[in-house]
């Protein structure tokens, strides 16, 4: 069950297993472990096995691609035809998508069956998966701990090998932070590389889909499926297709790693700091050099994000009005009352908090003071990275300031929760690619992630940098006990 995507593809290509058999094995694992982990919102054995049978038929007809028949789980933010698509919300609890997101249609075209829809924070707002209408996800390494968020279900499912790989989305850290907290590899691509069509919108100028899997080599294969131009997303970038696995084998000699002064100050837990330093030492052994760089506006990234992301969310979520689809209050007096009751019951507390903040910062008289100011600082933050990349090829640091915290530990204090993304958010504001790879364990035996940030479109290089580390270390192959 600890097989890589390459190994699973080989099993299928050599006829040693069928897609139906592979899917049955994973579905059995889901059946056994999901009641405890709650990583999946929807599992549909028949639908999955029908997709697997299609993949086997394609292979029998000689029309299989490299990954045809290898199953994958999708974050429940991606609309998938015929599957419930809830976005972790009561508002969409009964919504069955009539169409496929671009990412879903890409995986279908590759012949990869869907193992189910993974749990997530409501509308991707959260860092612990505790805002889900469908209940929290448990971290497979320690059931008392959160798996991170918002792609917490995807991360837990991959960490427990309930699926070989999964999709996630990252608006402020939602692929990287849960990847770090569960000991897996996750990549948030450059903004615009993966289409947002059919990916339920949270903050459109920041949202980006990406792969989550045990290793960087797996993520490279998934990127080859997910990435690419799509005219249905107006911010999708029209670029020549690339092979994200092309540089995996390159040696790292001469690689310049930038270490931002602002990442290595106070705030990072001592056990996290120790693991990051050990990872950097490994990189030096592999031939890389480290240079100090600076991101002087880093400390403004969380406050700027919590103006811009809620502003965009308040606009995006205005569509959930009980009229067209989704939840509608059972009883109401008139139209206005229907809107009010629907939105009061359909949204959870965190989503309401964001809608109120967003509406406030966009309102007359505050727009200039908050929204416009935040946009200006966003530009400065992006500029900081441009300067930093003059001195280095990639930037490294922690993904999260601590290991996974306990369930319930931060629910009463939103600001503490928001600070768990302190190292990831600037990357989204700048539109840059970022990834997290496992690099050790904390004092509490919970996983730690190393963050790798690249320049625009440097995904292939970042995957190479991650892969070479994974060839030299074994963190990404470790499994939680009992799984
Ligand atoms: N934790 C951040 C938030 O709550 C980021 C979430 C995300 O990337 N979707 O907004």
GROMACS .gro file of C-alpha atoms and ligand atoms in nm:
model
  493
    1UNK     CA    1   0.000   0.000   0.000
    2UNK     CA    2   0.302   0.225   0.016
    3UNK     CA    3   0.335   0.212  -0.363
    4UNK     CA    4   0.429   0.516  -0.567
    5UNK     CA    5   0.227   0.620  -0.872
    6UNK     CA    6   0.507   0.484  -1.091
    7UNK     CA    7   0.486   0.147  -0.916
    8UNK     CA    8   0.108   0.133  -0.946
    9UNK     CA    9   0.133   0.229  -1.314
   10UNK     CA   10   0.385  -0.054  -1.361
   11UNK     CA   11   0.156  -0.308  -1.191
   12UNK     CA   12  -0.122  -0.213  -1.430
   13UNK     CA   13   0.103  -0.202  -1.737
   14UNK     CA   14   0.245  -0.546  -1.659
   15UNK     CA   15  -0.101  -0.690  -1.601
   16UNK     CA   16  -0.018  -0.780  -1.238
   17UNK     CA   17  -0.326  -0.594  -1.115
   18UNK     CA   18  -0.636  -0.446  -1.270
   19UNK     CA   19  -0.774  -0.104  -1.186
   20UNK     CA   20  -1.079  -0.272  -1.035
   21UNK     CA   21  -0.853  -0.472  -0.800
   22UNK     CA   22  -0.651  -0.165  -0.703
   23UNK     CA   23  -0.967   0.035  -0.635
   24UNK     CA   24  -1.115  -0.249  -0.430
   25UNK     CA   25  -0.804  -0.256  -0.212
   26UNK     CA   26  -0.816   0.118  -0.151
   27UNK     CA   27  -1.193   0.113  -0.092
   28UNK     CA   28  -1.140  -0.161   0.167
   29UNK     CA   29  -0.881   0.054   0.341
   30UNK     CA   30  -1.120   0.348   0.334
   31UNK     CA   31  -1.395   0.132   0.481
   32UNK     CA   32  -1.164   0.018   0.758
   33UNK     CA   33  -1.002   0.347   0.854
   34UNK     CA   34  -1.233   0.625   0.746
   35UNK     CA   35  -1.484   0.587   1.032
   36UNK     CA   36  -1.197   0.687   1.263
   37UNK     CA   37  -1.027   0.947   1.040
   38UNK     CA   38  -1.332   1.108   0.870
   39UNK     CA   39  -1.110   1.196   0.573
   40UNK     CA   40  -1.384   1.135   0.316
   41UNK     CA   41  -1.721   1.306   0.287
   42UNK     CA   42  -1.842   1.084   0.003
   43UNK     CA   43  -1.742   0.731  -0.091
   44UNK     CA   44  -1.937   0.554  -0.365
   45UNK     CA   45  -1.802   0.205  -0.424
   46UNK     CA   46  -2.014   0.133  -0.731
   47UNK     CA   47  -1.932   0.456  -0.905
   48UNK     CA   48  -1.559   0.411  -0.837
   49UNK     CA   49  -1.560   0.051  -0.957
   50UNK     CA   50  -1.749   0.150  -1.273
   51UNK     CA   51  -1.480   0.409  -1.346
   52UNK     CA   52  -1.213   0.145  -1.276
   53UNK     CA   53  -1.382  -0.101  -1.512
   54UNK     CA   54  -1.377   0.170  -1.782
   55UNK     CA   55  -1.006   0.218  -1.722
   56UNK     CA   56  -0.945  -0.158  -1.753
   57UNK     CA   57  -1.143  -0.164  -2.077
   58UNK     CA   58  -0.934   0.123  -2.211
   59UNK     CA   59  -0.619  -0.067  -2.129
   60UNK     CA   60  -0.752  -0.384  -2.291
   61UNK     CA   61  -0.823  -0.179  -2.604
   62UNK     CA   62  -0.464  -0.057  -2.607
   63UNK     CA   63  -0.568   0.300  -2.527
   64UNK     CA   64  -0.417   0.340  -2.182
   65UNK     CA   65  -0.198   0.631  -2.081
   66UNK     CA   66   0.073   0.598  -1.816
   67UNK     CA   67  -0.166   0.654  -1.523
   68UNK     CA   68  -0.481   0.494  -1.664
   69UNK     CA   69  -0.640   0.287  -1.388
   70UNK     CA   70  -0.447   0.447  -1.100
   71UNK     CA   71  -0.707   0.588  -0.859
   72UNK     CA   72  -0.710   0.931  -0.697
   73UNK     CA   73  -0.927   1.110  -0.439
   74UNK     CA   74  -1.061   1.460  -0.503
   75UNK     CA   75  -1.108   1.743  -0.256
   76UNK     CA   76  -1.479   1.810  -0.224
   77UNK     CA   77  -1.428   2.159  -0.367
   78UNK     CA   78  -1.400   2.020  -0.723
   79UNK     CA   79  -1.731   1.976  -0.903
   80UNK     CA   80  -1.749   1.619  -1.033
   81UNK     CA   81  -2.045   1.510  -1.242
   82UNK     CA   82  -2.277   1.278  -1.054
   83UNK     CA   83  -2.085   1.313  -0.726
   84UNK     CA   84  -2.207   1.516  -0.432
   85UNK     CA   85  -1.990   1.829  -0.419
   86UNK     CA   86  -2.036   1.991  -0.078
   87UNK     CA   87  -1.733   2.216  -0.026
   88UNK     CA   88  -1.757   2.109   0.338
   89UNK     CA   89  -2.073   2.315   0.384
   90UNK     CA   90  -2.431   2.254   0.486
   91UNK     CA   91  -2.512   2.502   0.209
   92UNK     CA   92  -2.413   2.243  -0.053
   93UNK     CA   93  -2.474   1.926   0.150
   94UNK     CA   94  -2.731   1.802  -0.104
   95UNK     CA   95  -2.571   1.942  -0.416
   96UNK     CA   96  -2.483   1.687  -0.684
   97UNK     CA   97  -2.272   1.848  -0.953
   98UNK     CA   98  -2.412   1.837  -1.307
   99UNK     CA   99  -2.068   1.900  -1.461
  100UNK     CA  100  -1.695   1.837  -1.420
  101UNK     CA  101  -1.434   2.087  -1.308
  102UNK     CA  102  -1.148   2.120  -1.555
  103UNK     CA  103  -0.919   1.934  -1.314
  104UNK     CA  104  -1.170   1.649  -1.286
  105UNK     CA  105  -1.207   1.621  -1.663
  106UNK     CA  106  -0.826   1.609  -1.695
  107UNK     CA  107  -0.806   1.317  -1.451
  108UNK     CA  108  -1.093   1.146  -1.628
  109UNK     CA  109  -0.919   1.190  -1.962
  110UNK     CA  110  -0.611   1.029  -1.807
  111UNK     CA  111  -0.833   0.738  -1.699
  112UNK     CA  112  -0.783   0.783  -1.324
  113UNK     CA  113  -1.086   0.662  -1.123
  114UNK     CA  114  -1.214   0.877  -0.837
  115UNK     CA  115  -1.196   0.703  -0.496
  116UNK     CA  116  -1.418   0.960  -0.328
  117UNK     CA  117  -1.451   1.323  -0.222
  118UNK     CA  118  -1.234   1.434   0.067
  119UNK     CA  119  -1.330   1.634   0.372
  120UNK     CA  120  -1.228   1.998   0.402
  121UNK     CA  121  -1.285   2.317   0.597
  122UNK     CA  122  -1.611   2.485   0.496
  123UNK     CA  123  -1.552   2.669   0.166
  124UNK     CA  124  -1.180   2.609   0.228
  125UNK     CA  125  -1.177   2.857   0.519
  126UNK     CA  126  -0.966   2.715   0.796
  127UNK     CA  127  -0.634   2.561   0.895
  128UNK     CA  128  -0.748   2.258   1.092
  129UNK     CA  129  -1.044   2.104   0.909
  130UNK     CA  130  -1.258   2.185   1.212
  131UNK     CA  131  -1.492   2.420   1.023
  132UNK     CA  132  -1.631   2.136   0.808
  133UNK     CA  133  -2.006   2.078   0.835
  134UNK     CA  134  -1.917   1.708   0.814
  135UNK     CA  135  -1.705   1.710   1.127
  136UNK     CA  136  -1.331   1.730   1.188
  137UNK     CA  137  -1.068   1.502   1.035
  138UNK     CA  138  -0.824   1.319   1.262
  139UNK     CA  139  -0.452   1.326   1.193
  140UNK     CA  140  -0.345   0.965   1.114
  141UNK     CA  141  -0.022   1.018   1.313
  142UNK     CA  142  -0.211   1.105   1.630
  143UNK     CA  143  -0.588   1.101   1.664
  144UNK     CA  144  -0.576   1.390   1.912
  145UNK     CA  145  -0.420   1.616   1.649
  146UNK     CA  146  -0.573   1.811   1.360
  147UNK     CA  147  -0.455   1.723   1.008
  148UNK     CA  148  -0.430   2.091   0.910
  149UNK     CA  149  -0.658   2.257   0.659
  150UNK     CA  150  -0.830   2.333   0.451
  151UNK     CA  151  -0.732   2.022   0.248
  152UNK     CA  152  -0.720   1.819   0.572
  153UNK     CA  153  -0.919   1.524   0.439
  154UNK     CA  154  -0.695   1.490   0.134
  155UNK     CA  155  -0.383   1.510   0.350
  156UNK     CA  156  -0.506   1.254   0.603
  157UNK     CA  157  -0.624   1.020   0.327
  158UNK     CA  158  -0.282   1.028   0.158
  159UNK     CA  159  -0.091   1.001   0.487
  160UNK     CA  160  -0.294   0.691   0.581
  161UNK     CA  161  -0.262   0.560   0.223
  162UNK     CA  162  -0.639   0.544   0.183
  163UNK     CA  163  -0.559   0.671  -0.167
  164UNK     CA  164  -0.231   0.687  -0.359
  165UNK     CA  165  -0.275   1.060  -0.427
  166UNK     CA  166  -0.526   1.341  -0.398
  167UNK     CA  167  -0.610   1.685  -0.528
  168UNK     CA  168  -0.608   1.988  -0.302
  169UNK     CA  169  -0.647   2.362  -0.327
  170UNK     CA  170  -0.439   2.636  -0.170
  171UNK     CA  171  -0.560   2.993  -0.114
  172UNK     CA  172  -0.333   3.076   0.177
  173UNK     CA  173  -0.161   2.746   0.255
  174UNK     CA  174  -0.431   2.480   0.228
  175UNK     CA  175  -0.219   2.230   0.035
  176UNK     CA  176   0.115   2.299   0.204
  177UNK     CA  177   0.011   2.331   0.570
  178UNK     CA  178  -0.192   2.005   0.586
  179UNK     CA  179   0.083   1.831   0.386
  180UNK     CA  180   0.332   1.942   0.652
  181UNK     CA  181   0.110   1.840   0.943
  182UNK     CA  182   0.052   1.490   0.802
  183UNK     CA  183   0.398   1.414   0.661
  184UNK     CA  184   0.317   1.415   0.289
  185UNK     CA  185   0.425   1.615  -0.017
  186UNK     CA  186   0.205   1.890  -0.161
  187UNK     CA  187   0.253   2.147  -0.434
  188UNK     CA  188   0.071   2.475  -0.491
  189UNK     CA  189   0.150   2.573  -0.849
  190UNK     CA  190   0.205   2.922  -0.989
  191UNK     CA  191  -0.128   3.106  -0.999
  192UNK     CA  192  -0.291   3.040  -1.337
  193UNK     CA  193  -0.118   2.709  -1.414
  194UNK     CA  194  -0.411   2.492  -1.299
  195UNK     CA  195  -0.760   2.593  -1.417
  196UNK     CA  196  -1.008   2.707  -1.153
  197UNK     CA  197  -1.307   2.615  -1.370
  198UNK     CA  198  -1.546   2.411  -1.157
  199UNK     CA  199  -1.334   2.459  -0.844
  200UNK     CA  200  -1.571   2.626  -0.599
  201UNK     CA  201  -1.448   2.981  -0.548
  202UNK     CA  202  -1.323   3.114  -0.215
  203UNK     CA  203  -1.085   3.402  -0.302
  204UNK     CA  204  -1.043   3.388  -0.677
  205UNK     CA  205  -0.721   3.588  -0.707
  206UNK     CA  206  -0.550   3.344  -0.467
  207UNK     CA  207  -0.716   3.002  -0.518
  208UNK     CA  208  -0.505   2.742  -0.693
  209UNK     CA  209  -0.543   2.364  -0.724
  210UNK     CA  210  -0.251   2.128  -0.690
  211UNK     CA  211  -0.137   1.772  -0.615
  212UNK     CA  212  -0.093   1.599  -0.277
  213UNK     CA  213   0.089   1.266  -0.262
  214UNK     CA  214   0.360   1.083  -0.068
  215UNK     CA  215   0.645   1.204  -0.290
  216UNK     CA  216   0.761   1.478  -0.524
  217UNK     CA  217   0.794   1.226  -0.807
  218UNK     CA  218   0.423   1.146  -0.763
  219UNK     CA  219   0.336   1.517  -0.763
  220UNK     CA  220   0.526   1.567  -1.089
  221UNK     CA  221   0.315   1.300  -1.260
  222UNK     CA  222  -0.004   1.454  -1.124
  223UNK     CA  223   0.099   1.799  -1.245
  224UNK     CA  224   0.137   1.657  -1.594
  225UNK     CA  225  -0.234   1.570  -1.575
  226UNK     CA  226  -0.370   1.877  -1.393
  227UNK     CA  227  -0.183   2.170  -1.546
  228UNK     CA  228  -0.259   2.340  -1.872
  229UNK     CA  229  -0.453   2.616  -2.040
  230UNK     CA  230  -0.831   2.624  -2.011
  231UNK     CA  231  -1.027   2.900  -2.186
  232UNK     CA  232  -1.309   2.864  -1.930
  233UNK     CA  233  -1.092   3.021  -1.657
  234UNK     CA  234  -1.010   3.381  -1.749
  235UNK     CA  235  -0.692   3.372  -1.538
  236UNK     CA  236  -0.567   3.044  -1.689
  237UNK     CA  237  -0.229   3.098  -1.851
  238UNK     CA  238  -0.170   3.002  -2.211
  239UNK     CA  239   0.170   2.838  -2.208
  240UNK     CA  240   0.328   2.545  -2.389
  241UNK     CA  241   0.263   2.215  -2.206
  242UNK     CA  242   0.557   2.096  -1.999
  243UNK     CA  243   0.677   1.770  -1.851
  244UNK     CA  244   0.703   1.840  -1.479
  245UNK     CA  245   0.911   1.526  -1.427
  246UNK     CA  246   1.177   1.627  -1.678
  247UNK     CA  247   1.429   1.761  -1.424
  248UNK     CA  248   1.375   1.513  -1.139
  249UNK     CA  249   1.712   1.342  -1.186
  250UNK     CA  250   1.922   1.660  -1.205
  251UNK     CA  251   2.194   1.683  -0.937
  252UNK     CA  252   2.169   1.977  -0.698
  253UNK     CA  253   2.529   2.093  -0.718
  254UNK     CA  254   2.538   2.471  -0.732
  255UNK     CA  255   2.175   2.517  -0.622
  256UNK     CA  256   2.139   2.846  -0.434
  257UNK     CA  257   1.891   2.823  -0.148
  258UNK     CA  258   1.765   3.153  -0.011
  259UNK     CA  259   1.684   3.162   0.359
  260UNK     CA  260   1.464   3.459   0.443
  261UNK     CA  261   1.578   3.625   0.765
  262UNK     CA  262   1.211   3.680   0.856
  263UNK     CA  263   1.139   3.303   0.847
  264UNK     CA  264   1.406   3.213   1.097
  265UNK     CA  265   1.327   3.450   1.381
  266UNK     CA  266   1.099   3.394   1.676
  267UNK     CA  267   0.771   3.220   1.612
  268UNK     CA  268   0.910   2.891   1.489
  269UNK     CA  269   0.894   2.613   1.751
  270UNK     CA  270   1.239   2.478   1.853
  271UNK     CA  271   1.169   2.124   1.729
  272UNK     CA  272   1.055   2.261   1.392
  273UNK     CA  273   1.366   2.480   1.372
  274UNK     CA  274   1.585   2.179   1.443
  275UNK     CA  275   1.427   1.967   1.168
  276UNK     CA  276   1.453   2.252   0.917
  277UNK     CA  277   1.823   2.302   0.999
  278UNK     CA  278   1.885   1.930   0.956
  279UNK     CA  279   1.713   1.939   0.617
  280UNK     CA  280   1.927   2.235   0.511
  281UNK     CA  281   2.238   2.046   0.620
  282UNK     CA  282   2.126   1.757   0.397
  283UNK     CA  283   2.087   2.000   0.106
  284UNK     CA  284   2.440   2.129   0.163
  285UNK     CA  285   2.563   1.770   0.154
  286UNK     CA  286   2.384   1.734  -0.179
  287UNK     CA  287   2.587   2.026  -0.314
  288UNK     CA  288   2.360   2.323  -0.250
  289UNK     CA  289   2.468   2.648  -0.090
  290UNK     CA  290   2.257   2.867   0.134
  291UNK     CA  291   2.237   3.246   0.121
  292UNK     CA  292   2.048   3.484   0.345
  293UNK     CA  293   1.772   3.681   0.176
  294UNK     CA  294   1.507   3.915   0.310
  295UNK     CA  295   1.132   3.950   0.268
  296UNK     CA  296   1.086   4.276   0.458
  297UNK     CA  297   0.706   4.291   0.422
  298UNK     CA  298   0.646   3.931   0.535
  299UNK     CA  299   0.487   4.036   0.864
  300UNK     CA  300   0.211   4.214   0.672
  301UNK     CA  301   0.106   3.908   0.474
  302UNK     CA  302  -0.143   3.766   0.727
  303UNK     CA  303  -0.319   4.102   0.786
  304UNK     CA  304  -0.326   4.175   0.411
  305UNK     CA  305  -0.466   3.829   0.337
  306UNK     CA  306  -0.740   3.873   0.598
  307UNK     CA  307  -0.857   4.185   0.416
  308UNK     CA  308  -0.833   4.056   0.059
  309UNK     CA  309  -0.947   3.694   0.099
  310UNK     CA  310  -1.264   3.784   0.294
  311UNK     CA  311  -1.337   4.067   0.046
  312UNK     CA  312  -1.331   3.822  -0.244
  313UNK     CA  313  -1.515   3.557  -0.041
  314UNK     CA  314  -1.797   3.794   0.048
  315UNK     CA  315  -1.852   3.853  -0.322
  316UNK     CA  316  -1.811   3.488  -0.429
  317UNK     CA  317  -2.042   3.354  -0.159
  318UNK     CA  318  -2.325   3.594  -0.239
  319UNK     CA  319  -2.446   3.336  -0.492
  320UNK     CA  320  -2.567   3.102  -0.213
  321UNK     CA  321  -2.907   3.259  -0.171
  322UNK     CA  322  -3.137   2.957  -0.159
  323UNK     CA  323  -3.282   3.037  -0.499
  324UNK     CA  324  -3.090   2.839  -0.758
  325UNK     CA  325  -2.927   2.545  -0.586
  326UNK     CA  326  -2.808   2.426  -0.249
  327UNK     CA  327  -2.971   2.463   0.090
  328UNK     CA  328  -3.294   2.658   0.138
  329UNK     CA  329  -3.455   2.726   0.475
  330UNK     CA  330  -3.771   2.521   0.520
  331UNK     CA  331  -3.991   2.803   0.647
  332UNK     CA  332  -3.989   3.174   0.571
  333UNK     CA  333  -4.225   3.470   0.545
  334UNK     CA  334  -4.107   3.641   0.227
  335UNK     CA  335  -3.808   3.657  -0.008
  336UNK     CA  336  -3.586   3.859   0.224
  337UNK     CA  337  -3.665   3.630   0.513
  338UNK     CA  338  -3.582   3.330   0.292
  339UNK     CA  339  -3.238   3.475   0.209
  340UNK     CA  340  -3.168   3.554   0.572
  341UNK     CA  341  -3.273   3.219   0.715
  342UNK     CA  342  -3.102   3.025   0.434
  343UNK     CA  343  -2.769   3.201   0.485
  344UNK     CA  344  -2.798   3.200   0.866
  345UNK     CA  345  -2.852   2.822   0.875
  346UNK     CA  346  -2.652   2.722   0.566
  347UNK     CA  347  -2.318   2.883   0.660
  348UNK     CA  348  -2.105   2.805   0.964
  349UNK     CA  349  -1.949   3.059   1.200
  350UNK     CA  350  -1.613   3.099   1.026
  351UNK     CA  351  -1.770   3.155   0.685
  352UNK     CA  352  -2.004   3.416   0.834
  353UNK     CA  353  -1.710   3.587   1.002
  354UNK     CA  354  -1.532   3.612   0.664
  355UNK     CA  355  -1.844   3.740   0.486
  356UNK     CA  356  -1.888   4.011   0.748
  357UNK     CA  357  -1.522   4.118   0.738
  358UNK     CA  358  -1.527   4.118   0.358
  359UNK     CA  359  -1.845   4.319   0.336
  360UNK     CA  360  -1.704   4.569   0.585
  361UNK     CA  361  -1.370   4.624   0.408
  362UNK     CA  362  -1.547   4.670   0.075
  363UNK     CA  363  -1.807   4.913   0.206
  364UNK     CA  364  -1.817   5.281   0.120
  365UNK     CA  365  -1.574   5.478   0.333
  366UNK     CA  366  -1.360   5.176   0.425
  367UNK     CA  367  -1.273   5.056   0.077
  368UNK     CA  368  -0.981   5.301   0.042
  369UNK     CA  369  -0.862   5.252   0.397
  370UNK     CA  370  -0.853   4.872   0.392
  371UNK     CA  371  -0.902   4.711   0.053
  372UNK     CA  372  -0.692   4.952  -0.157
  373UNK     CA  373  -0.419   4.965   0.109
  374UNK     CA  374  -0.407   4.586   0.120
  375UNK     CA  375  -0.376   4.566  -0.259
  376UNK     CA  376  -0.079   4.804  -0.246
  377UNK     CA  377   0.095   4.599   0.021
  378UNK     CA  378   0.025   4.283  -0.178
  379UNK     CA  379   0.229   4.437  -0.459
  380UNK     CA  380   0.515   4.515  -0.218
  381UNK     CA  381   0.515   4.157  -0.092
  382UNK     CA  382   0.539   4.026  -0.449
  383UNK     CA  383   0.824   4.271  -0.512
  384UNK     CA  384   1.012   4.136  -0.209
  385UNK     CA  385   1.021   3.793  -0.374
  386UNK     CA  386   1.144   3.941  -0.704
  387UNK     CA  387   1.437   4.092  -0.514
  388UNK     CA  388   1.504   3.773  -0.318
  389UNK     CA  389   1.513   3.557  -0.632
  390UNK     CA  390   1.798   3.771  -0.769
  391UNK     CA  391   2.021   3.600  -0.511
  392UNK     CA  392   1.883   3.244  -0.509
  393UNK     CA  393   1.710   2.972  -0.713
  394UNK     CA  394   1.464   2.856  -0.448
  395UNK     CA  395   1.365   2.979  -0.104
  396UNK     CA  396   1.334   2.744   0.192
  397UNK     CA  397   1.192   2.761   0.540
  398UNK     CA  398   0.929   2.599   0.756
  399UNK     CA  399   0.581   2.534   0.618
  400UNK     CA  400   0.413   2.583   0.955
  401UNK     CA  401   0.542   2.726   1.284
  402UNK     CA  402   0.456   2.415   1.488
  403UNK     CA  403   0.367   2.051   1.440
  404UNK     CA  404  -0.004   1.960   1.429
  405UNK     CA  405  -0.190   2.112   1.722
  406UNK     CA  406  -0.461   1.934   1.921
  407UNK     CA  407  -0.821   1.928   1.804
  408UNK     CA  408  -1.005   2.215   1.970
  409UNK     CA  409  -0.688   2.398   2.071
  410UNK     CA  410  -0.743   2.702   1.848
  411UNK     CA  411  -1.114   2.702   1.765
  412UNK     CA  412  -1.195   2.976   2.014
  413UNK     CA  413  -0.917   3.205   1.894
  414UNK     CA  414  -0.937   3.282   1.519
  415UNK     CA  415  -0.622   3.495   1.522
  416UNK     CA  416  -0.412   3.208   1.661
  417UNK     CA  417  -0.564   2.984   1.393
  418UNK     CA  418  -0.482   3.241   1.121
  419UNK     CA  419  -0.119   3.253   1.235
  420UNK     CA  420  -0.061   2.888   1.146
  421UNK     CA  421  -0.036   3.008   0.784
  422UNK     CA  422   0.222   3.275   0.858
  423UNK     CA  423   0.486   3.114   0.631
  424UNK     CA  424   0.256   3.016   0.346
  425UNK     CA  425   0.028   3.312   0.278
  426UNK     CA  426   0.283   3.547   0.118
  427UNK     CA  427   0.336   3.289  -0.157
  428UNK     CA  428  -0.032   3.308  -0.258
  429UNK     CA  429  -0.032   3.688  -0.242
  430UNK     CA  430   0.261   3.689  -0.485
  431UNK     CA  431   0.111   3.412  -0.705
  432UNK     CA  432   0.428   3.203  -0.670
  433UNK     CA  433   0.458   2.822  -0.656
  434UNK     CA  434   0.527   2.665  -0.316
  435UNK     CA  435   0.553   2.314  -0.185
  436UNK     CA  436   0.593   2.123   0.139
  437UNK     CA  437   0.792   1.804   0.187
  438UNK     CA  438   0.822   1.596   0.504
  439UNK     CA  439   1.153   1.647   0.685
  440UNK     CA  440   1.122   1.493   1.028
  441UNK     CA  441   0.915   1.473   1.344
  442UNK     CA  442   0.865   1.702   1.640
  443UNK     CA  443   0.904   1.642   2.011
  444UNK     CA  444   0.546   1.509   2.005
  445UNK     CA  445   0.631   1.263   1.722
  446UNK     CA  446   0.409   1.457   1.480
  447UNK     CA  447   0.541   1.536   1.128
  448UNK     CA  448   0.725   1.851   1.019
  449UNK     CA  449   0.729   2.000   0.670
  450UNK     CA  450   1.000   2.189   0.483
  451UNK     CA  451   0.864   2.459   0.254
  452UNK     CA  452   1.023   2.516  -0.087
  453UNK     CA  453   0.923   2.833  -0.271
  454UNK     CA  454   1.014   2.884  -0.635
  455UNK     CA  455   1.007   3.166  -0.884
  456UNK     CA  456   0.713   3.185  -1.127
  457UNK     CA  457   0.683   2.863  -1.332
  458UNK     CA  458   0.974   2.697  -1.148
  459UNK     CA  459   0.764   2.390  -1.057
  460UNK     CA  460   0.985   2.143  -1.245
  461UNK     CA  461   1.293   2.277  -1.066
  462UNK     CA  462   1.121   2.266  -0.725
  463UNK     CA  463   1.010   1.909  -0.785
  464UNK     CA  464   1.369   1.825  -0.874
  465UNK     CA  465   1.492   1.990  -0.554
  466UNK     CA  466   1.236   1.796  -0.350
  467UNK     CA  467   1.297   1.467  -0.529
  468UNK     CA  468   1.674   1.472  -0.476
  469UNK     CA  469   1.615   1.520  -0.102
  470UNK     CA  470   1.366   1.233  -0.105
  471UNK     CA  471   1.621   1.007  -0.277
  472UNK     CA  472   1.862   1.082   0.009
  473UNK     CA  473   1.615   1.061   0.299
  474UNK     CA  474   1.323   0.839   0.397
  475UNK     CA  475   1.078   1.076   0.567
  476UNK     CA  476   0.826   1.059   0.282
  477UNK     CA  477   0.809   0.678   0.301
  478UNK     CA  478   0.719   0.659   0.671
  479UNK     CA  479   0.371   0.548   0.772
  480UNK     CA  480   0.173   0.610   1.088
  481UNK     CA  481   0.153   0.312   1.322
  482UNK     CA  482  -0.135   0.073   1.266
  483UNK     CA  483  -0.171   0.164   0.901
  484LIG     N1  484  -0.607   2.882   0.641
  484LIG     C1  485  -0.629   2.985   0.544
  484LIG     C2  486  -0.769   3.038   0.558
  484LIG     O1  487  -0.835   2.998   0.646
  484LIG     C3  488  -0.600   2.936   0.405
  484LIG     C4  489  -0.706   2.846   0.355
  484LIG     C5  490  -0.680   2.802   0.214
  484LIG     O2  491  -0.568   2.804   0.164
  484LIG     N2  492  -0.787   2.765   0.147
  484LIG     O3  493  -0.814   3.117   0.482
   0.00000   0.00000   0.00000
